[in-house]
Coordinates of C-alpha atoms and ligand atoms in Angstrom, one line a residue:
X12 CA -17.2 1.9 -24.7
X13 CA -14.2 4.8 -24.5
X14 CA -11.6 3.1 -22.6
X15 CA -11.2 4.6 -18.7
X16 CA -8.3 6.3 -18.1
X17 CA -6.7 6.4 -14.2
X18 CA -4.6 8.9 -12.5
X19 CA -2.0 7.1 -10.3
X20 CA -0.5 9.2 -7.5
X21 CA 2.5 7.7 -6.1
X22 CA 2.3 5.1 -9.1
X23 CA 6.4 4.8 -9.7
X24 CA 6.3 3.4 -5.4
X25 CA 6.0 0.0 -4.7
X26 CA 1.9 -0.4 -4.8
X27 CA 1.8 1.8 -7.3
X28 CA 3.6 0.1 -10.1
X29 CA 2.0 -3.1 -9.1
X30 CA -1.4 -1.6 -9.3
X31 CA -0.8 0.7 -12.7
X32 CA 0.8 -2.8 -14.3
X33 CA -3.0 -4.6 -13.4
X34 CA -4.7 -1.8 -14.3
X35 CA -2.9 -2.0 -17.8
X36 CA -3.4 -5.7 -18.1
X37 CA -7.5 -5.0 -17.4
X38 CA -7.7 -2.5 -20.4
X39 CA -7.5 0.8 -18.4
X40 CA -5.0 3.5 -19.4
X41 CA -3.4 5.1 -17.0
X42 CA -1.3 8.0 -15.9
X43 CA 1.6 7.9 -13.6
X44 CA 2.7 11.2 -11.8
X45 CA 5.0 11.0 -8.8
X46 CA 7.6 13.5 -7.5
X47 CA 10.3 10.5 -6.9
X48 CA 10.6 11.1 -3.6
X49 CA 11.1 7.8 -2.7
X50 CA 11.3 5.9 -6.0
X51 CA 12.9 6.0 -9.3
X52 CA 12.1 6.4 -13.1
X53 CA 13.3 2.8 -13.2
X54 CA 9.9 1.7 -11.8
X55 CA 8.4 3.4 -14.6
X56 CA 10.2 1.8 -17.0
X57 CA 9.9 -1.8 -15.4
X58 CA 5.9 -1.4 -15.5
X59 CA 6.0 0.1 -19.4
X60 CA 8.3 -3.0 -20.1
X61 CA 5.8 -5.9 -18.3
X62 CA 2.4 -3.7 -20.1
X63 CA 4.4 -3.3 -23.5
X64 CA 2.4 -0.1 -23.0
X65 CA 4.3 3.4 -23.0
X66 CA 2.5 4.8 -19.7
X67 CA 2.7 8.6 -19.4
X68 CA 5.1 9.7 -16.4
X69 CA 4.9 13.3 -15.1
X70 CA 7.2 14.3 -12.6
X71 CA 4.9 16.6 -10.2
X72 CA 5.0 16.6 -6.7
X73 CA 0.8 16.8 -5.5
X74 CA 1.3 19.5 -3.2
X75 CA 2.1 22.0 -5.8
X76 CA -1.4 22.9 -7.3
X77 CA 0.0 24.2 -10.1
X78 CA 1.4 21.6 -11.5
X79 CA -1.4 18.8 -10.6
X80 CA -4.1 21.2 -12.4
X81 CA -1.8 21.0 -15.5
X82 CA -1.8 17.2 -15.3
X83 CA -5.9 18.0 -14.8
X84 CA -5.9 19.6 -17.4
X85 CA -4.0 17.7 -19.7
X86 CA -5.5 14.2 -18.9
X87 CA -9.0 13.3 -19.1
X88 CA -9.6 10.6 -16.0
X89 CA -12.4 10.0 -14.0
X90 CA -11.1 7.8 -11.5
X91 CA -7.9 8.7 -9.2
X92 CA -6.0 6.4 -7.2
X93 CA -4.0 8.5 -4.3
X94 CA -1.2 6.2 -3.6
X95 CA 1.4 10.1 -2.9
X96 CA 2.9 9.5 0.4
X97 CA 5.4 9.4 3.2
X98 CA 5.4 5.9 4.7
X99 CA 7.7 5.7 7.3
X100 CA 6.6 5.5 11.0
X101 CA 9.4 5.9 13.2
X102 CA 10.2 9.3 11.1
X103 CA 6.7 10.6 11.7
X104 CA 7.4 10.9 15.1
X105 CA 10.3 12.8 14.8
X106 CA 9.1 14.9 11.7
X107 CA 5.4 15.2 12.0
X108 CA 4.9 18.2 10.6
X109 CA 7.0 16.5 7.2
X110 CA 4.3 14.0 7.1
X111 CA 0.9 16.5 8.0
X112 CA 2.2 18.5 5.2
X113 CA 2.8 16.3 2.7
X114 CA 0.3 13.7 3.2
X115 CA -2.5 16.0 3.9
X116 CA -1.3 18.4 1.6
X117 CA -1.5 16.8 -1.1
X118 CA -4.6 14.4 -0.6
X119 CA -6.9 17.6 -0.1
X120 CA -5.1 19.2 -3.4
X121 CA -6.4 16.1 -5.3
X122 CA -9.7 16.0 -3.8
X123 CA -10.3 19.3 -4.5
X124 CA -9.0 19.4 -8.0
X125 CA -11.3 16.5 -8.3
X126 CA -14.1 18.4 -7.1
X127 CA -13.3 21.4 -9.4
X128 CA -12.8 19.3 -12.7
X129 CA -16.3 17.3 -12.1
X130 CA -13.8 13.7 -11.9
X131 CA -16.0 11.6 -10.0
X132 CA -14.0 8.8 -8.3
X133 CA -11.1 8.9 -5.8
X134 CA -9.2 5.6 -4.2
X135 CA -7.3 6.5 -1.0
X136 CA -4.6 4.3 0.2
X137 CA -5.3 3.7 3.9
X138 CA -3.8 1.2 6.3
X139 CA -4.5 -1.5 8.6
X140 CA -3.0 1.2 11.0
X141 CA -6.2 2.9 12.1
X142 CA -7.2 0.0 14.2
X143 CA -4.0 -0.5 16.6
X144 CA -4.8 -2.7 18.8
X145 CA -8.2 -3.9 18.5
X146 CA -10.2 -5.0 20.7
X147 CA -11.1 -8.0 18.9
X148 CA -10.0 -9.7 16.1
X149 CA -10.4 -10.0 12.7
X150 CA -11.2 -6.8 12.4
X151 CA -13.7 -5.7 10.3
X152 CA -14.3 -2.4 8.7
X153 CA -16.9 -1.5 11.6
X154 CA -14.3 -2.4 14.3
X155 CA -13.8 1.2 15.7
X156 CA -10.6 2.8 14.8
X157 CA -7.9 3.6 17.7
X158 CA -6.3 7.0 18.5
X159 CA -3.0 6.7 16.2
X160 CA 0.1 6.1 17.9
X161 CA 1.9 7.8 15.1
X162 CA 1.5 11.2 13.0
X163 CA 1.7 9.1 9.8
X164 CA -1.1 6.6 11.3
X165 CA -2.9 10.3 12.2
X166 CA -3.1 11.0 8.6
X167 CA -4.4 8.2 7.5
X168 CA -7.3 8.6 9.4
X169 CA -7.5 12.1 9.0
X170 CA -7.6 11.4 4.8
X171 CA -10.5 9.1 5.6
X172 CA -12.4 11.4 7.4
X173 CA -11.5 14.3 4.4
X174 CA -12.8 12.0 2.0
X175 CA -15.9 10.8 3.7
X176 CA -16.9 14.4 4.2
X177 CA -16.1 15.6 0.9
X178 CA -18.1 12.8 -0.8
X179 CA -21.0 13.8 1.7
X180 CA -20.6 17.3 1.1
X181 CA -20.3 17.4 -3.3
X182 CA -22.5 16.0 -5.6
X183 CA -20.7 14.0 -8.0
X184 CA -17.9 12.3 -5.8
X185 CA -17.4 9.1 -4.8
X186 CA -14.6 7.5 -2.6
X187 CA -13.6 4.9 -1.4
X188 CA -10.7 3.9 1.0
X189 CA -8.5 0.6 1.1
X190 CA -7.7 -0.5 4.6
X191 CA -4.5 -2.5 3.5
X192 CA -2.7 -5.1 5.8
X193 CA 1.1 -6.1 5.4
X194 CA 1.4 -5.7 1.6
X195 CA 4.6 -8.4 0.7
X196 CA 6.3 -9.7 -2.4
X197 CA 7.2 -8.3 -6.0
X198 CA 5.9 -9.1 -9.5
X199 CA 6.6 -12.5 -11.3
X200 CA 8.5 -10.7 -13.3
X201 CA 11.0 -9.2 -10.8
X202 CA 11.0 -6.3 -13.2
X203 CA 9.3 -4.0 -10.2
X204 CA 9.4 -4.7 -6.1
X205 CA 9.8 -2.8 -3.0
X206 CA 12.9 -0.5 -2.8
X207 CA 13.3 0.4 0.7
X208 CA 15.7 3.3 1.8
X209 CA 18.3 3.0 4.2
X210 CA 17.9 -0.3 6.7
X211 CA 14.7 -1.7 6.1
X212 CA 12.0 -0.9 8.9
X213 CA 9.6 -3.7 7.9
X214 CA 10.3 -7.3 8.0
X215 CA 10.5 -8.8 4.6
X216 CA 12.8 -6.6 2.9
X217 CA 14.9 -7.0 6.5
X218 CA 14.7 -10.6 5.4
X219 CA 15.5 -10.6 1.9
X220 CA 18.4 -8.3 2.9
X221 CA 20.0 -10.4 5.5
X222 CA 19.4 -13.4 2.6
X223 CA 21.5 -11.4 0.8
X224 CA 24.2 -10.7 3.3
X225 CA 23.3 -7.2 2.9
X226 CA 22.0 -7.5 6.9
X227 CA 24.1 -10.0 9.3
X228 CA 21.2 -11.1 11.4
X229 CA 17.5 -10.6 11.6
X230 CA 16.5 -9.1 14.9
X231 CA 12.6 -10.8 15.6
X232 CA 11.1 -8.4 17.8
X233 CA 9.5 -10.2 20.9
X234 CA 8.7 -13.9 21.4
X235 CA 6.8 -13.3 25.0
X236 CA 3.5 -11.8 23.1
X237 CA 0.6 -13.4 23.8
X238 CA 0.1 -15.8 20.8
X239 CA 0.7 -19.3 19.7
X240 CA 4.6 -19.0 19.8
X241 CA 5.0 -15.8 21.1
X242 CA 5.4 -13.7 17.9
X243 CA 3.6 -11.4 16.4
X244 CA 0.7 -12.1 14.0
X245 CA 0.2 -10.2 11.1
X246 CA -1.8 -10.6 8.0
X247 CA 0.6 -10.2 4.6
X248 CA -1.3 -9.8 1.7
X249 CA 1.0 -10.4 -1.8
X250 CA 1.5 -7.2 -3.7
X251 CA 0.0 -8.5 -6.6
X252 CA -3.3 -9.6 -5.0
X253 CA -3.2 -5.9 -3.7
X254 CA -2.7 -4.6 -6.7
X255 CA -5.8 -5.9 -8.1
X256 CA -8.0 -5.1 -5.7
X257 CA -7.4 -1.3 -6.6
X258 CA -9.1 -2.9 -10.3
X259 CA -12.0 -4.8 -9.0
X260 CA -12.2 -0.9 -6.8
X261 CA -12.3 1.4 -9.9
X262 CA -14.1 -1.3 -11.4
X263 CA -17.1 -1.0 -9.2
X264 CA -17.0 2.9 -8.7
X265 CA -16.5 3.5 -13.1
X266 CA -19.7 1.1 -13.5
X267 CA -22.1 2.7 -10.6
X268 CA -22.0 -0.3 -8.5
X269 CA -21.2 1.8 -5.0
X270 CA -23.5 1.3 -2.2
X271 CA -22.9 4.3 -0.7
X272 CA -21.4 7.7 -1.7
X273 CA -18.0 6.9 0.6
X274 CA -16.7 3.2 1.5
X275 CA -14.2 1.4 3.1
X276 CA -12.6 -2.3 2.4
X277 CA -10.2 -4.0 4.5
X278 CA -7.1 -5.4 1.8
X279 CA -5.8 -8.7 3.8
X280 CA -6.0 -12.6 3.2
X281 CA -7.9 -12.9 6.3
X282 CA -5.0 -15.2 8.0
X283 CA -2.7 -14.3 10.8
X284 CA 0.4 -15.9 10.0
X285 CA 3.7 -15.0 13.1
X286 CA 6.9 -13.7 12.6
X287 CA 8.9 -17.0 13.1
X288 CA 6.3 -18.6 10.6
X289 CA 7.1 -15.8 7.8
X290 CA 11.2 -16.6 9.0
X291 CA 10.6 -20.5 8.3
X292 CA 7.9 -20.0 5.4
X293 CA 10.8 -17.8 3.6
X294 CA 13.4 -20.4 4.5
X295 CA 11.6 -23.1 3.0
X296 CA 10.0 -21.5 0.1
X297 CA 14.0 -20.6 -1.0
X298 CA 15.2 -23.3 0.3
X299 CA 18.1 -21.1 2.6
X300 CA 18.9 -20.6 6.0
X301 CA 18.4 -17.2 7.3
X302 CA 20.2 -16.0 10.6
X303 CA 17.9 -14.5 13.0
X304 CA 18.0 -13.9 17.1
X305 CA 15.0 -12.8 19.4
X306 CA 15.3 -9.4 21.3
X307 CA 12.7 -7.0 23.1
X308 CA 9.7 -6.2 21.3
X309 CA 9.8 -3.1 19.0
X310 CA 7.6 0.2 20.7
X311 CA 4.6 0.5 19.2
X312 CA 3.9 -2.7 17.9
X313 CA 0.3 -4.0 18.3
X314 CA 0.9 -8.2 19.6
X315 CA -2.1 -9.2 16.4
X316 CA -3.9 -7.8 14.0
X317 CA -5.7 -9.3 10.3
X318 CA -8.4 -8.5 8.7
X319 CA -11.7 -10.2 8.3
X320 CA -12.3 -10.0 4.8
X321 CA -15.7 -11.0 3.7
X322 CA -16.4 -7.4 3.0
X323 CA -14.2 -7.1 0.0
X324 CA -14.7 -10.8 -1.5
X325 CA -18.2 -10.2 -1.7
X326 CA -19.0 -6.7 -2.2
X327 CA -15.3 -6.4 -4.6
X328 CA -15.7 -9.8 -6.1
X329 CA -12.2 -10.0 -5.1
X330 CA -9.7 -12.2 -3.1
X331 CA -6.2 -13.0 -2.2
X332 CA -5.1 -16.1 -4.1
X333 CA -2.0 -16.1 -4.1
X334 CA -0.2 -18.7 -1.7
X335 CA 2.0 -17.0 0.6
X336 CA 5.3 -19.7 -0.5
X337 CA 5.1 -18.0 -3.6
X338 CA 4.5 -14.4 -2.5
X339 CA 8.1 -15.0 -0.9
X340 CA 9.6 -16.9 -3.3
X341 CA 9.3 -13.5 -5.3
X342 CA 10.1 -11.5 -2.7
X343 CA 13.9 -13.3 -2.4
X344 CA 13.6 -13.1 -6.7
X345 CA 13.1 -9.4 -6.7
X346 CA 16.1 -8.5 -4.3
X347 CA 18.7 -11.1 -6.5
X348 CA 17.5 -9.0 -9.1
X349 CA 18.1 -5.7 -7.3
X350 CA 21.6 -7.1 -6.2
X351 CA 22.3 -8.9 -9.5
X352 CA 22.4 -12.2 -7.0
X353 CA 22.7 -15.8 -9.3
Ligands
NAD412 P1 6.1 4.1 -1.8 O1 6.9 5.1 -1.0 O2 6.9 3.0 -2.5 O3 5.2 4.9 -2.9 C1 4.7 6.2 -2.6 C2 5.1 7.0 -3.8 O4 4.6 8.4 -3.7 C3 6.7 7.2 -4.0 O5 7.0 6.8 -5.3 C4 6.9 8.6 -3.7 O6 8.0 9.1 -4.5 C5 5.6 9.3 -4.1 N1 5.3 10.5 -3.4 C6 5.4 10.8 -2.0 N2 5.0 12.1 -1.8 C7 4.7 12.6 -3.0 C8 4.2 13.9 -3.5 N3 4.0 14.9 -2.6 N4 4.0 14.0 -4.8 C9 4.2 13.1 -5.7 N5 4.6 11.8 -5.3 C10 4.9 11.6 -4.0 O7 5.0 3.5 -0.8 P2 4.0 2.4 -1.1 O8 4.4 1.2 -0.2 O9 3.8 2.1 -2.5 O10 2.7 3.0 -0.4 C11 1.7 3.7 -1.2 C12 0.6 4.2 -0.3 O11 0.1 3.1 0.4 C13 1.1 5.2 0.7 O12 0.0 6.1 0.8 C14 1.2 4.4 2.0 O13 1.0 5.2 3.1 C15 0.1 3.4 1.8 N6 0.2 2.2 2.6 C16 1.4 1.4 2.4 C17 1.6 0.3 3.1 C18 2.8 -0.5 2.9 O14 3.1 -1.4 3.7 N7 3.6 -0.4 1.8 C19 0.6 -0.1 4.0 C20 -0.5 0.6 4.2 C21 -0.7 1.8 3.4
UD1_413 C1 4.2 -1.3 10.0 C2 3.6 0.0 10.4 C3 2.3 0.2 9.7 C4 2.4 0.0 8.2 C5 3.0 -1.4 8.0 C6 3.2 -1.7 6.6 C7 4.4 0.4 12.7 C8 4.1 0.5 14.1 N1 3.4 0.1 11.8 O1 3.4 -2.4 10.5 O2 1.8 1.5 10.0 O3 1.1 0.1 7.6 O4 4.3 -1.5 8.6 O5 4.1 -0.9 6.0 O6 5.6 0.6 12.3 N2 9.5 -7.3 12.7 C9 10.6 -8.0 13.2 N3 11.9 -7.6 12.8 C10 12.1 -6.6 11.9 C11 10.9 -6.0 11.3 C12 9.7 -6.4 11.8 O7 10.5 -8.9 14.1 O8 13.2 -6.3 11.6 C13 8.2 -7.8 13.2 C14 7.4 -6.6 13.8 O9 7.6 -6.6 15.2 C15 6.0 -7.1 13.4 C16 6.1 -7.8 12.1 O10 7.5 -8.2 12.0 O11 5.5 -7.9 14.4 C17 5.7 -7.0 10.9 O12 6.5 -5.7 11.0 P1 6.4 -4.6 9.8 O13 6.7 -5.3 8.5 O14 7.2 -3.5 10.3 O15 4.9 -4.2 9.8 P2 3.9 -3.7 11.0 O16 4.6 -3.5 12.2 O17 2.7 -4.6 11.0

């Protein structure tokens, strides 16, 4: 059989190189485009230099039309993964419209170039985000989603619900979205990782930073929640597990195994693990001491959330195996590499 080629959106960011690396390794070829808005051609390189494969790079930005139907046209793929995206919270409040635009923007672009060109299979990043605070936990991918608290949250759902209808609407398309949890840690080979601008919003880079004397002091954000020691829970999946749950994904939609026309997986481990536990898991898995203080919980943080899993493990054939000592033992290796630490 031909070999499958993928379209990765997004794919020089931090899930995407993870995911275009394991797509590589699984025999697909694959096609990076991104518009390096917040990543560089370095990631590119680091994934060509773990496959040994020379990937195809196109810088294009997905809301210019133009320039993804040349990439259409150019590239035969059937399956696209859609990872093209802001990210950052906190900014989508202040800039919403940065995020409507460009998030929405460019999702519908793809979908309906997809549509147009007769591709068949589109991956959409989601996020944990569309549950908030559930009512009950783990959640599962019936647990009803929450009004966002946050434009970027907003288009998360708001992609789902694009998707869902377009796959309902034309014959031909199938999509699925990935629900993902706290996605953590770097490649083995601490050729690619997380490059966060600025000071990091989310906690593992904050504490590989501070490792790195980069930050003084990690600020933990609340010990008066209600859980076991007062932190919050969370449910960090390593990137690499991640990463290969978008294969077992185009896996099952390039071999006709989908159940239905439009589905969703939660992306977790299916374990809440607490703030202070990730603080002392890192210190022991590195073997340092990190400084940290407690201060007033963070707005808009939900106390717990994880996923229940069973959805993907059985329906994917896929689960997160990686221990979580290790996840961060390549988390702390892929900033020494960034800051050429011994
Ligand atoms: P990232 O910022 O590292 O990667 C996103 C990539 O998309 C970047 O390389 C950026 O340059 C590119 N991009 C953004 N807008 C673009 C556009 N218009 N055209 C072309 N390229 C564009 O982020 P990530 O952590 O790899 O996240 C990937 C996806 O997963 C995003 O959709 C994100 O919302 C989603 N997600 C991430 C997390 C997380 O914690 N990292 C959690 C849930 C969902
Ligand atoms: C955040 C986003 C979510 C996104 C996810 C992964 C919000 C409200 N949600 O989730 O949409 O999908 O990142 O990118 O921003 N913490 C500290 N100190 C820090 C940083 C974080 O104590 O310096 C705590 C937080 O309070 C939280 C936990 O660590 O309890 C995890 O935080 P973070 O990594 O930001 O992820 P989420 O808040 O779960």
């Amino acid at each position: 059989m031909a070999k499958q080629t993928v379209l990765v959106s997004g794919g020089a960011g931090y899930i995407g190189t993870h995911t275009a690396v394991e797509l590589l390794a699984t025999g697909y070829d694959v096609v990076i485009i991104d518009n390096l808005s917040n990543s560089e051609t370095a990631a590119v390189e680091g994934v060509r230099r773990i496959s040994g494969v020379n990937v195809p790079f196109e810088q294009v930005d997905t809301c210019d039309e133009q320039a993804l139907r040349k990439v259409f046209e150019r590239y035969g793929f059937d399956s696209v993964i859609h990872f093209a995206a802001f990210k950052a919270v906190g900014e989508s409040v202040h800039e919403p419209l940065k995020y409507y635009r460009n998030n929405l923007t460019s999702f519908m672009n793809i979908c309906a170039l997809m549509h147009e060109f007769g591709r068949p299979n589109i991956l959409f990043s989601s996020s944990a985000t569309v549950y908030g605070d559930a009512d009950t936990l783990p959640v599962t991918e019936q647990t009803p989603r929450k009004p966002a608290t946050s434009p970027y949250g907003n288009t998360k759902q708001m992609a789902e619900d694009i998707l869902r209808d377009c796959c309902a609407a034309y014959d031909g398309m199938y999509g699925v979205a990935l629900r993902y949890f706290n996605p953590i840690g770097a490649h083995p080979s601490a050729l690619i990782g997380e490059l966060p601008r600025g000071v990091p919003q989310n906690l593992v880079p904050y504490i590989t930073q501070t490792a790195a004397g980069i930050r003084e002091c990690l600020s933990i954000f609340g010990n008066d929640y209600p859980t076991p020691d007062g932190t919050c829970l969370r449910d960090y999946i390593d990137i690499v597990d991640l990463a290969k749950a978008h294969v077992a994904t185009i896996s099952r939609m390039t071999q006709g195994r989908m159940k239905q026309r439009y589905e969703i997986f939660n992306i977790g481990t299916g374990r809440p693990v607490s703030v202070l536990e990730l603080v002392h898991g890192f210190e022991k898995a590195n073997g340092l001491k990190l400084n940290y203080r407690i201060v007033g919980r963070r707005a808009g943080d939900v106390p717990a959330v994880w996923a229940d899993t069973r959805l993907a493990n059985e329906e994917l054939g896929w689960r997160a195996e990686r221990p979580l000592e290790e996840t961060l033992r390549a988390a702390w290796a892929w900033e020494k590499h960034l800051r050429k630490i011994q």
